[in-house]
Amino acid sequence: MYRASGHVHRDAGPGVRRQVLALDAARYGNRELARAIARVAVRHERDDPWVVQWATGNDLDSRLRYALPVPAAVVVLATVVADDAALAVAGCRDGTLHAWDLATGGRYGQAVPAHPDAVTTLATTVLEGRPVAVTGGFDRTVRVWDLARGDLVATCSTGADSWVKHLAVGLADDGRPVVVGACVDDVVRVWDLAALSQHSEPVTLRTGFVSALATAVLDGRGVVVTSHSPEPGATDLITGEETVRVWDMSTGREFCTLGDRPDEPPEFADQSYDRAAEVDGDDGDDGDDPDRETRQCVSLDLNARAHFLVTDPASECPMAVSANAYEVHVWDLSTREQVGEPVAAGFVETAAVRVLHGRPTALLASAHGAVAVWDLSTQRPSRPPLTGHKAPVRGVSTAVVDGRHLAVTGGDDGSVRIWDLDGETETGSRLTGHTGSVTAIATAVVDGGCVIVTGSDTGVRIWDLGGDGQLGEPLTGRTTAGPGVDLLTVGTADGRPTLLTRGERHPTVRVWDLTTRQELHGRSTSAYSSPSIAFFATVDHRFVGVTGEGRVWDLTASRWIGVQPRQRGALALETLAGRDVLLTSCGAEGVHLWDLATGELLAPPLTGHAGEVRAGATGTLDGRPVVVAGAGRTVWMWDASSGQQLGAHAFPSRVGGLTMAPDGRLVVGFGADLAVLTPRH
């Protein structure tokens, strides 16, 4: 549970740690432990206004070992094994380079200012027994770094008119490590890694436009594998053909083109699974035994834009995986043919390849933050996807530590995550159902029971507020609008609990009877699809739409009502102490509470929070009116009459929405999860 939100605990005080640990215990389904943690006294900390009652765990994964924060988005990532240490290395958008020990999660060495701008390409290898990272950026240099010392080992210039867009390391015919870079001048350059400090001239491969790059060993020779998709703007990127070519890295001449079957395909080492051999040979060094077989594959290169290509640079695993924005291709380098048909896989950002328990396996990272684990022989998922990233995954790599298969991922959420691919199936009850982020939340009373209504890109679902899980199937209607929901609210129409939703991709308003789960006729119309509406609410049992400026549109009477507030950034329109009130916040300004009928400011500005407020609500706690607001990863609470801050509650990811139930319970949407907090008594 500590690891689930380790990125929060590392820099937090004991009060925040207590809150997040209790929340994560509830997310794992252990409510008893959540209550026990919440009861722990913390010196110099006042008690929280709430304690967690239950929470969903969509963003949890029992295989996650560590979440390692970095100062900027992770652009490229790799692993390397040297001196019995397995390392994860990440290059970031701010130009820094970071390394961690995969076994402990601790930092390895110091952060390195690798380039003035973003580290755009990265590869790792072992040089004279020491782990090194090879980096490229927009400054037209390739740099080699000693990861233990943080020292610059060598620098190589790509020329005044060129820079490296794809980078890999490999082995020459005599076993020497080399650096391979595909440059924007349509030339691939191969440098002798050990001789870079002597400014040796590279071998040049005049390949033409390269969209992705990797290295491999084919028939005992070091080769460069390149992928050639149409140059941007030249042809249709969807229908254009992709070509994979193989080059001799010593001579610079083309070895073959995949798809042209050779007369006598080269023989490769047996790929049967042997964990002991795999662990001992993880760094790719075959030692003194020329007959020793290496039974592993590692990722070498990635391209997060249109294409990527991954192979095995250190052994004779004859598998290559390539992809564009729409499909994945698997190649057999020994036969030079494609394995099976291309598989539609959405927008795959990057991948890694490894032999996992005797099966060739690929890790495919998507733009939605999940990482699929594929069996390449069947081209089907072999394990549940790795979940937890809150943004697209840009880098993925693999390693074996103490006999455990690990995956390392990094992405735009600014974290590097380490996963145990041999982890057991998760245990404990979990409220699941949404496969994507929860985009809208509301509470309601249906047939005497309190429920939560959630909307996402997979539809609308209804949950028991007491934690008994999902109630029935997702709502489906007779309209042609897609399932995605970006706005919803609950009110009363003709004395019945009613739900109002707007589609994310098709901005059509739909109205549902929550008791019968039927869509109401005559109310679902595109006339209500104003794009300026920020959220829905109810006033005097009538549905209204509220714009970002705080103007209120009566959907029944088709007219503006109330007084527009003197602050932009409308967050909520609710009834508090018998008044219809608007809650607003703009930028770094405080939170304001306005009377809808008069435009009067009802309380002093509510301040003390950090960051921009993205969600807000009002309610009653212990008989007094309160205001709650979500900013970043924290929910703040104030007394609506005096403006005094009453407390705050931390969450492991950004708060996207919240509301208060009539009994004082608080419902919070954070990341792709929900939590219900009950008042502390």
XYZ file of C-alpha atoms in Angstrom:
681
model
C 0.000 0.000 0.000
C 2.911 2.332 0.666
C 4.284 1.621 -2.801
C 0.941 2.423 -4.436
C 1.459 6.128 -3.586
C 5.165 6.214 -2.848
C 5.521 9.349 -4.958
C 3.300 11.159 -2.416
C 4.812 9.717 0.778
C 8.385 10.585 -0.147
C 7.944 14.326 0.361
C 4.861 14.381 2.627
C 4.426 14.947 6.351
C 2.914 12.356 8.707
C -0.601 13.805 8.460
C -0.723 13.446 4.682
C 0.839 9.989 4.887
C -1.892 8.887 7.293
C -4.591 10.094 4.915
C -3.115 8.509 1.796
C -2.230 5.201 3.488
C -5.796 4.875 4.791
C -7.151 5.728 1.348
C -4.938 3.170 -0.389
C -5.935 0.501 2.141
C -9.548 1.172 1.160
C -8.606 1.105 -2.531
C -7.176 -2.386 -1.985
C -10.471 -3.432 -0.349
C -9.164 -3.577 3.251
C -11.543 -1.218 5.069
C -10.581 -2.483 8.520
C -6.964 -1.483 7.953
C -8.124 1.843 6.503
C -10.043 2.597 9.713
C -7.111 1.514 11.880
C -4.689 3.806 10.024
C -7.112 6.740 10.230
C -7.296 6.327 14.038
C -3.530 6.698 14.482
C -2.698 9.920 16.319
C -0.177 12.228 14.670
C 1.690 14.736 16.817
C 1.139 18.410 16.007
C -1.592 17.466 13.513
C -5.277 18.111 14.024
C -7.749 15.388 13.171
C -9.011 15.287 9.581
C -12.618 16.367 8.931
C -13.210 12.995 7.211
C -12.105 9.388 7.250
C -12.277 7.175 4.172
C -15.275 4.837 4.020
C -14.501 3.028 0.756
C -12.735 3.614 -2.537
C -12.303 1.987 -5.913
C -8.953 0.648 -7.102
C -8.974 1.042 -10.886
C -5.534 2.689 -10.838
C -3.958 0.037 -8.595
C -1.866 -2.884 -9.741
C -0.311 -5.402 -7.354
C 2.653 -5.771 -9.689
C 3.767 -2.169 -9.176
C 7.002 -2.123 -7.152
C 7.969 1.539 -7.203
C 6.749 4.865 -8.555
C 9.765 7.128 -8.999
C 9.060 10.835 -9.561
C 11.209 12.918 -11.877
C 11.176 16.707 -12.413
C 9.715 16.577 -15.930
C 7.916 14.265 -18.335
C 9.848 11.099 -19.210
C 10.710 11.135 -22.928
C 12.893 8.010 -23.242
C 13.730 5.108 -20.967
C 16.017 2.060 -20.895
C 17.473 -0.580 -18.561
C 21.008 -1.898 -18.160
C 22.682 -4.601 -16.036
C 26.298 -4.228 -14.813
C 28.212 -5.450 -11.752
C 25.160 -7.419 -10.571
C 23.098 -4.216 -10.494
C 20.051 -3.764 -12.708
C 19.320 -0.110 -13.441
C 16.485 1.919 -14.922
C 17.574 5.055 -16.800
C 15.253 7.880 -17.842
C 15.814 10.919 -20.042
C 13.457 13.831 -19.389
C 12.013 16.776 -21.215
C 14.069 19.228 -19.129
C 17.328 17.679 -20.400
C 18.176 15.715 -17.252
C 19.172 12.051 -17.002
C 18.236 9.888 -13.984
C 19.049 6.328 -12.895
C 17.650 3.994 -10.213
C 18.468 0.576 -8.807
C 15.668 -1.763 -9.902
C 16.058 -4.005 -6.848
C 15.676 -1.262 -4.228
C 14.054 1.646 -6.046
C 16.826 3.894 -4.742
C 18.541 6.501 -6.865
C 21.759 5.398 -8.601
C 24.322 8.162 -8.856
C 23.261 11.764 -9.335
C 20.925 13.455 -11.779
C 22.909 14.459 -14.874
C 22.275 17.642 -16.923
C 22.640 15.700 -20.153
C 21.485 18.277 -22.731
C 20.385 21.936 -22.780
C 16.933 20.860 -23.977
C 15.040 17.563 -23.899
C 16.813 14.213 -23.968
C 15.204 12.907 -27.152
C 17.038 9.590 -27.584
C 18.610 7.183 -25.121
C 20.390 3.828 -25.148
C 22.373 1.972 -22.486
C 25.240 -0.511 -22.471
C 28.256 -1.641 -20.437
C 31.693 -0.152 -21.182
C 34.746 -1.591 -19.408
C 32.472 -3.104 -16.774
C 30.652 0.157 -15.980
C 27.059 1.057 -16.940
C 26.876 3.935 -19.410
C 24.061 5.841 -21.064
C 24.239 7.228 -24.584
C 21.994 10.254 -25.135
C 20.995 12.498 -28.001
C 19.195 15.830 -28.187
C 18.461 18.761 -30.428
C 21.948 20.173 -29.768
C 23.428 17.937 -32.539
C 25.547 15.860 -30.175
C 25.672 12.256 -29.007
C 26.952 12.036 -25.431
C 28.155 9.052 -23.397
C 27.717 9.209 -19.589
C 29.206 7.138 -16.789
C 26.075 6.504 -14.691
C 27.910 5.753 -11.446
C 30.012 8.914 -11.446
C 27.755 11.152 -13.515
C 30.764 12.004 -15.695
C 30.745 12.759 -19.411
C 32.832 10.027 -21.061
C 32.735 11.207 -24.667
C 30.914 13.536 -27.044
C 30.350 13.028 -30.743
C 28.998 15.619 -33.138
C 26.542 14.682 -35.870
C 27.399 17.718 -37.971
C 26.156 21.266 -38.270
C 23.042 20.339 -40.252
C 21.970 17.140 -38.538
C 20.964 15.585 -35.224
C 20.155 12.068 -34.058
C 16.449 11.243 -34.031
C 16.804 7.502 -33.159
C 19.558 5.916 -31.129
C 20.596 2.348 -30.286
C 23.596 0.368 -29.087
C 24.718 -2.989 -30.386
C 27.610 -5.377 -30.796
C 30.043 -5.434 -33.707
C 31.274 -8.723 -35.187
C 34.193 -8.819 -32.736
C 31.939 -8.132 -29.728
C 32.850 -4.466 -29.347
C 29.964 -2.183 -28.274
C 28.851 0.317 -30.897
C 26.464 3.255 -30.998
C 24.037 3.511 -33.909
C 22.243 6.766 -34.682
C 19.668 7.535 -37.362
C 20.051 11.198 -38.234
C 17.714 13.716 -39.814
C 19.975 13.950 -42.904
C 18.819 10.388 -43.854
C 22.167 8.829 -42.838
C 22.663 6.176 -40.150
C 26.005 6.490 -38.370
C 27.769 3.698 -36.446
C 30.384 4.782 -33.872
C 32.834 2.555 -32.021
C 31.775 3.274 -28.433
C 35.227 2.698 -26.947
C 36.861 4.989 -29.534
C 34.415 7.904 -29.302
C 36.842 9.876 -27.153
C 39.382 9.676 -30.002
C 36.824 11.282 -32.349
C 36.922 8.294 -34.675
C 34.993 8.548 -37.923
C 31.771 6.538 -37.921
C 30.660 3.964 -40.470
C 27.900 5.590 -42.528
C 24.799 3.825 -43.856
C 23.005 5.821 -46.520
C 19.572 4.457 -45.763
C 17.254 7.267 -46.731
C 14.440 8.384 -44.420
C 14.317 6.169 -41.279
C 11.246 6.118 -39.044
C 12.621 3.664 -36.446
C 15.851 1.879 -35.622
C 17.187 -1.130 -33.698
C 20.141 -3.540 -33.730
C 20.381 -7.328 -33.699
C 22.714 -10.278 -34.259
C 21.955 -12.160 -37.470
C 23.952 -15.222 -38.512
C 26.701 -14.216 -36.081
C 27.048 -10.699 -37.465
C 26.045 -7.384 -35.961
C 23.299 -5.785 -38.017
C 21.253 -2.597 -37.992
C 17.504 -2.977 -38.540
C 15.674 0.063 -39.905
C 12.019 0.799 -40.504
C 11.046 3.022 -43.405
C 7.601 4.538 -43.470
C 6.729 7.312 -45.908
C 8.353 10.605 -45.017
C 5.772 12.982 -43.458
C 3.825 14.747 -46.176
C 4.985 12.393 -48.928
C 2.112 9.918 -48.989
C -0.888 8.800 -46.976
C 0.495 7.576 -43.624
C -2.463 5.235 -43.143
C -2.267 3.381 -46.442
C 1.446 3.808 -47.121
C 3.579 0.661 -46.956
C 6.199 0.138 -44.258
C 9.571 -1.376 -45.209
C 11.966 -3.048 -42.773
C 15.598 -3.336 -43.948
C 18.708 -4.983 -42.457
C 22.242 -3.576 -42.809
C 25.720 -4.910 -42.024
C 27.003 -2.466 -39.384
C 30.678 -3.165 -40.207
C 30.534 -2.478 -43.946
C 27.470 -0.262 -44.168
C 25.974 -2.411 -46.918
C 22.402 -3.683 -47.001
C 22.178 -7.285 -45.807
C 18.604 -8.078 -46.833
C 15.076 -6.716 -46.963
C 12.518 -8.419 -44.762
C 9.975 -10.285 -46.865
C 12.646 -11.676 -49.247
C 13.098 -15.236 -47.975
C 16.760 -16.384 -48.100
C 17.774 -19.675 -49.690
C 19.298 -20.932 -46.429
C 18.059 -19.083 -43.352
C 20.633 -18.766 -40.577
C 20.396 -21.031 -37.563
C 19.683 -19.509 -34.167
C 20.261 -20.667 -30.620
C 17.516 -22.639 -28.912
C 15.128 -20.215 -27.208
C 13.755 -22.682 -24.648
C 13.267 -21.165 -21.213
C 16.025 -21.484 -18.613
C 15.675 -19.000 -15.766
C 19.137 -19.655 -14.284
C 20.880 -19.055 -17.603
C 18.723 -16.002 -18.167
C 19.672 -14.401 -14.864
C 23.365 -15.205 -15.149
C 23.585 -13.815 -18.662
C 21.349 -10.822 -18.234
C 23.961 -8.300 -19.347
C 24.324 -10.076 -22.683
C 27.944 -11.137 -21.999
C 28.504 -14.767 -22.962
C 31.721 -14.969 -20.902
C 34.431 -17.436 -21.802
C 32.116 -20.190 -23.044
C 31.598 -19.790 -26.816
C 28.814 -22.370 -26.793
C 26.772 -20.688 -24.092
C 23.259 -19.780 -25.237
C 21.685 -16.460 -24.356
C 17.956 -16.752 -23.774
C 16.651 -13.232 -23.471
C 15.552 -10.225 -25.511
C 15.775 -6.593 -24.488
C 14.313 -3.401 -25.886
C 16.744 -1.136 -27.686
C 14.918 1.767 -29.229
C 11.580 3.481 -29.406
C 9.812 6.115 -31.431
C 6.912 7.714 -29.611
C 5.453 9.415 -32.657
C 4.588 7.389 -35.738
C 6.637 4.190 -35.570
C 8.904 2.165 -33.361
C 10.991 -0.943 -33.888
C 12.336 -3.252 -31.153
C 14.630 -6.262 -31.472
C 17.310 -8.015 -29.425
C 20.710 -6.332 -29.704
C 22.770 -8.707 -27.559
C 21.587 -12.223 -28.369
C 20.151 -14.215 -31.228
C 16.459 -13.889 -30.482
C 15.126 -13.513 -34.024
C 12.035 -11.455 -33.187
C 11.321 -7.863 -34.202
C 8.192 -5.857 -33.433
C 7.176 -2.697 -35.258
C 4.056 -0.564 -35.167
C 2.431 2.505 -36.532
C -0.492 4.421 -35.093
C -2.994 1.757 -36.121
C -1.462 -1.742 -36.054
C 1.386 -3.908 -34.777
C 3.628 -6.120 -36.952
C 5.734 -9.068 -35.768
C 8.755 -10.191 -37.830
C 10.914 -13.329 -37.776
C 14.430 -12.164 -38.630
C 15.646 -15.681 -39.389
C 13.073 -16.248 -42.150
C 12.746 -12.502 -42.905
C 8.977 -12.842 -42.999
C 6.137 -11.292 -41.104
C 4.557 -13.541 -38.453
C 0.803 -13.598 -38.967
C -1.262 -10.642 -40.044
C -0.882 -7.114 -38.634
C -2.862 -6.721 -35.413
C -5.014 -3.645 -34.860
C -3.939 -2.177 -31.534
C -4.903 1.483 -31.452
C -2.135 4.023 -30.946
C 0.814 2.092 -29.525
C 3.523 4.512 -28.373
C 6.431 2.143 -27.742
C 7.343 -1.436 -26.841
C 9.907 -3.830 -25.399
C 10.626 -7.493 -26.203
C 11.661 -10.287 -23.811
C 11.422 -14.047 -23.427
C 9.054 -14.510 -20.471
C 8.767 -18.056 -19.084
C 9.798 -19.571 -22.381
C 7.435 -17.463 -24.505
C 8.509 -14.525 -26.667
C 6.693 -11.577 -25.119
C 6.214 -7.926 -26.035
C 5.182 -5.052 -23.776
C 3.095 -2.586 -25.786
C 2.561 0.853 -24.225
C -0.436 2.901 -25.351
C -1.307 6.571 -25.422
C -3.863 5.944 -22.647
C -1.254 4.982 -20.049
C -1.831 1.205 -19.965
C 0.854 -1.318 -20.985
C -0.328 -4.552 -22.629
C 1.652 -7.801 -22.174
C 1.558 -9.864 -25.397
C 2.554 -13.421 -26.216
C 4.231 -12.942 -29.612
C 3.659 -16.540 -30.688
C -0.118 -16.144 -30.386
C -0.261 -12.334 -30.723
C -2.698 -12.235 -27.820
C -2.477 -10.754 -24.303
C -0.765 -13.132 -21.878
C -1.401 -11.087 -18.704
C -3.670 -8.263 -17.540
C -2.403 -4.848 -18.663
C -0.165 -2.805 -16.358
C -2.254 0.121 -15.093
C -1.339 3.168 -13.070
C 0.104 5.823 -15.369
C -2.104 8.906 -15.632
C -0.812 9.951 -19.072
C 0.656 8.373 -22.226
C 3.572 5.984 -21.647
C 6.539 7.063 -23.778
C 9.174 4.565 -22.660
C 9.191 0.890 -21.725
C 12.009 -1.531 -21.041
C 12.663 -4.822 -19.240
C 15.214 -6.515 -16.995
C 15.618 -9.627 -14.826
C 16.571 -9.092 -11.162
C 17.023 -11.992 -8.741
C 15.134 -14.259 -11.111
C 12.133 -11.890 -11.328
C 11.036 -10.432 -14.656
C 10.636 -6.676 -14.285
C 9.192 -4.044 -16.584
C 10.047 -0.340 -16.388
C 7.732 2.305 -17.814
C 7.863 6.102 -17.971
C 5.492 8.687 -19.365
C 4.008 12.137 -19.473
C 2.753 11.915 -15.872
C 6.337 12.562 -14.772
C 6.993 9.190 -13.157
C 9.015 6.057 -13.796
C 7.244 2.872 -12.653
C 8.758 -0.532 -11.975
C 6.571 -3.652 -12.306
C 6.951 -7.295 -11.318
C 5.754 -9.326 -14.328
C 5.786 -12.494 -12.207
C 3.461 -10.918 -9.621
C 0.493 -12.886 -8.375
C -3.090 -11.973 -9.210
C -4.476 -9.153 -7.059
C -6.513 -10.090 -4.013
C -9.214 -8.285 -2.056
C -12.517 -6.820 -3.116
C -12.375 -4.003 -5.611
C -15.036 -1.825 -7.201
C -14.223 -1.934 -10.888
C -16.043 -1.479 -14.162
C -14.775 1.636 -15.880
C -11.874 0.867 -18.184
C -10.964 4.529 -18.636
C -10.924 7.689 -16.546
C -14.059 8.676 -14.667
C -15.079 11.971 -16.273
C -18.223 12.907 -14.333
C -19.763 12.013 -10.956
C -23.034 12.723 -9.127
C -24.935 11.347 -6.144
C -28.646 10.492 -5.937
C -31.295 8.693 -3.896
C -33.002 5.893 -5.846
C -35.663 3.687 -4.239
C -34.602 4.890 -0.808
C -30.902 4.059 -1.275
C -27.953 6.398 -1.823
C -26.077 5.801 -5.078
C -23.203 7.268 -7.051
C -23.624 7.853 -10.784
C -20.386 7.905 -12.776
C -19.699 8.692 -16.411
C -16.677 7.779 -18.494
C -15.743 7.010 -22.080
C -17.298 3.570 -21.534
C -20.719 4.830 -20.456
C -22.778 5.600 -17.340
C -22.735 3.289 -14.299
C -24.581 3.350 -10.967
C -22.879 2.286 -7.709
C -24.120 1.653 -4.172
C -22.873 4.487 -1.946
C -22.426 1.984 0.889
C -19.802 0.116 -1.078
C -21.728 -2.927 -2.356
C -20.483 -2.430 -5.877
C -22.110 -1.661 -9.199
C -25.900 -1.790 -9.433
C -27.051 -3.395 -12.662
C -25.619 -2.917 -16.116
C -24.392 0.377 -17.619
C -27.098 2.651 -18.981
C -27.830 2.310 -22.698
C -30.243 4.456 -24.641
C -32.003 4.688 -27.949
C -30.047 7.673 -29.268
C -27.131 7.344 -31.634
C -24.762 9.328 -29.431
C -21.571 7.605 -28.418
C -21.046 6.238 -24.907
C -18.559 8.863 -23.737
C -19.933 11.220 -21.063
C -18.335 14.507 -20.044
C -21.197 16.165 -18.110
C -23.919 14.774 -15.845
C -26.174 15.874 -13.011
C -29.017 14.400 -10.968
C -32.276 16.146 -10.146
C -36.026 15.579 -9.909
C -38.479 15.693 -12.798
C -42.192 15.027 -12.127
C -41.270 13.770 -8.661
C -38.888 11.104 -9.937
C -35.059 10.977 -9.672
C -33.729 11.991 -13.062
C -30.282 11.959 -14.665
C -29.091 14.487 -17.246
C -26.015 13.611 -19.369
C -24.115 15.095 -22.282
C -21.974 13.014 -24.630
C -18.281 13.712 -24.912
C -17.917 13.092 -28.647
C -21.547 13.797 -29.574
C -22.653 16.799 -27.474
C -26.289 15.702 -27.151
C -28.154 16.000 -23.862
C -29.935 12.831 -22.703
C -32.375 12.522 -19.805
C -32.962 9.289 -17.858
C -35.461 8.096 -15.271
C -33.133 6.556 -12.649
C -35.877 4.399 -11.151
C -36.820 2.640 -14.391
C -33.448 3.267 -16.139
C -35.370 4.377 -19.211
C -34.453 7.323 -21.398
C -37.216 9.946 -21.324
C -38.817 10.849 -24.653
C -38.886 14.419 -25.889
C -35.992 15.579 -23.718
C -32.968 14.224 -25.563
C -32.175 16.809 -28.201
C -29.147 18.500 -29.682
C -30.808 21.830 -28.896
C -29.301 21.432 -25.405
C -25.779 20.820 -26.634
C -24.321 24.296 -26.154
C -20.518 23.875 -26.069
C -20.255 26.866 -23.703
C -21.961 24.918 -20.895
C -19.391 23.964 -18.252
C -21.708 21.793 -16.139
C -25.358 20.992 -15.402
C -27.280 21.653 -12.197
C -30.854 22.040 -10.912
C -32.656 25.177 -9.717
C -36.165 24.796 -8.233
C -36.271 21.234 -9.626
C -35.522 22.505 -13.141
C -32.448 21.533 -15.126
C -30.056 24.364 -15.979
C -26.769 24.682 -17.783
C -23.981 26.835 -16.299
C -21.286 28.445 -18.435
C -17.684 28.954 -17.386
C -18.469 32.644 -16.757
C -21.225 31.682 -14.304
C -24.246 32.483 -16.497
C -27.175 30.127 -15.874
C -29.424 28.903 -18.716
C -32.822 27.422 -17.850
C -33.153 24.382 -20.138
C -36.913 24.219 -19.666
C -37.778 27.888 -20.193
C -34.906 28.513 -22.638
C -33.766 31.749 -20.965
C -31.003 33.149 -18.765
C -31.764 33.342 -15.046
C -30.052 34.799 -11.980
C -27.174 37.295 -11.757
C -23.801 36.577 -13.305
C -21.014 36.602 -10.635
C -18.116 39.056 -10.763
C -15.553 36.244 -11.083
C -15.029 33.722 -13.851
C -14.389 30.026 -13.310
C -17.755 28.583 -12.233
C -17.287 25.333 -10.262
C -20.734 24.419 -8.899
C -24.336 25.630 -8.567
C -26.034 24.187 -5.474
C -28.517 24.960 -2.712
C -26.945 25.992 0.596
C -28.934 27.145 3.646
C -32.003 27.690 1.471
C -30.206 29.759 -1.186
C -29.103 28.888 -4.726
C -25.365 29.643 -4.676
C -22.618 29.693 -7.295
C -19.095 28.615 -6.407
C -16.301 30.172 -8.496
C -12.511 30.266 -8.614
C -10.206 31.657 -11.292
C -6.503 30.891 -11.551
C -4.648 31.430 -8.286
C -7.450 33.581 -6.825
C -9.446 32.473 -3.813
C -12.724 30.547 -3.920
C -15.853 32.748 -3.886
C -19.461 31.988 -2.933
C -22.214 34.006 -4.671
C -25.990 34.337 -4.243
C -27.478 33.422 -7.653
C -30.554 35.612 -7.218
C -28.759 38.827 -6.166
C -25.120 38.398 -7.186
C -24.115 39.120 -3.580
C -20.872 37.682 -2.192
C -21.984 35.487 0.721
C -18.630 34.939 2.493
C -15.097 36.319 2.573
C -12.808 34.879 -0.122
C -11.824 31.326 0.820
C -8.022 31.095 0.710
C -5.132 28.962 1.945
C -5.241 26.332 -0.809
C -2.354 25.660 -3.185
C -2.742 25.517 -6.953
C -5.629 26.076 -9.328
C -9.045 24.859 -8.161
C -10.652 22.455 -10.641
C -13.673 21.163 -8.660
C -15.939 22.439 -5.913
C -19.111 21.719 -3.953
C -21.121 22.916 -0.961
C -22.863 21.036 1.834
C -23.488 20.774 5.543
C -21.117 19.293 8.120
C -22.139 19.049 11.799
C -24.953 21.519 11.173
C -22.875 24.279 9.587
C -22.631 25.171 5.863
C -19.268 24.304 4.305
C -17.464 24.709 0.989
C -15.075 22.084 -0.410
C -12.729 22.532 -3.357
C -10.219 20.317 -5.147
C -6.852 21.767 -6.171
C -4.172 19.451 -7.501
C -4.083 16.336 -5.314
C -5.816 17.929 -2.303
C -9.407 18.654 -1.224
C -9.779 21.744 1.010
C -12.710 22.640 3.313
C -13.933 26.012 4.662
C -16.739 27.238 6.901
C -19.058 28.989 4.424
C -20.089 31.635 6.982
C -16.742 32.707 8.410
C -14.337 31.694 5.655
C -12.209 29.753 8.187
C -10.363 26.768 6.755
C -11.460 23.548 8.479
C -8.990 21.066 7.024
C -7.635 19.318 3.955
C -7.417 15.760 2.625
C -4.670 14.469 0.319
C -5.077 12.087 -2.628
C -2.491 10.206 -4.688
C -3.556 11.772 -8.016
C -5.309 14.882 -9.303
C -8.818 15.534 -8.033
C -11.158 15.744 -11.015
C -14.551 16.166 -9.348
C -16.345 16.084 -6.012
C -19.745 16.463 -4.375
C -21.259 16.263 -0.893
C -24.098 13.938 0.062
C -26.909 15.281 2.305
C -25.503 13.408 5.327
C -22.103 15.111 5.026
C -20.276 12.351 3.181
C -17.890 13.556 0.491
C -17.540 11.797 -2.874
C -14.250 12.494 -4.687
C -13.114 11.480 -8.153
C -9.304 11.301 -8.455
C -7.434 9.829 -11.397
C -9.651 6.963 -12.569
C -10.898 6.190 -9.037
C -13.641 7.191 -6.612
C -13.525 7.584 -2.839
C -16.277 8.173 -0.277
C -15.184 10.047 2.855
C -17.429 10.112 5.907
C -17.305 12.779 8.656
C -15.034 11.886 11.585
C -17.017 11.467 14.824
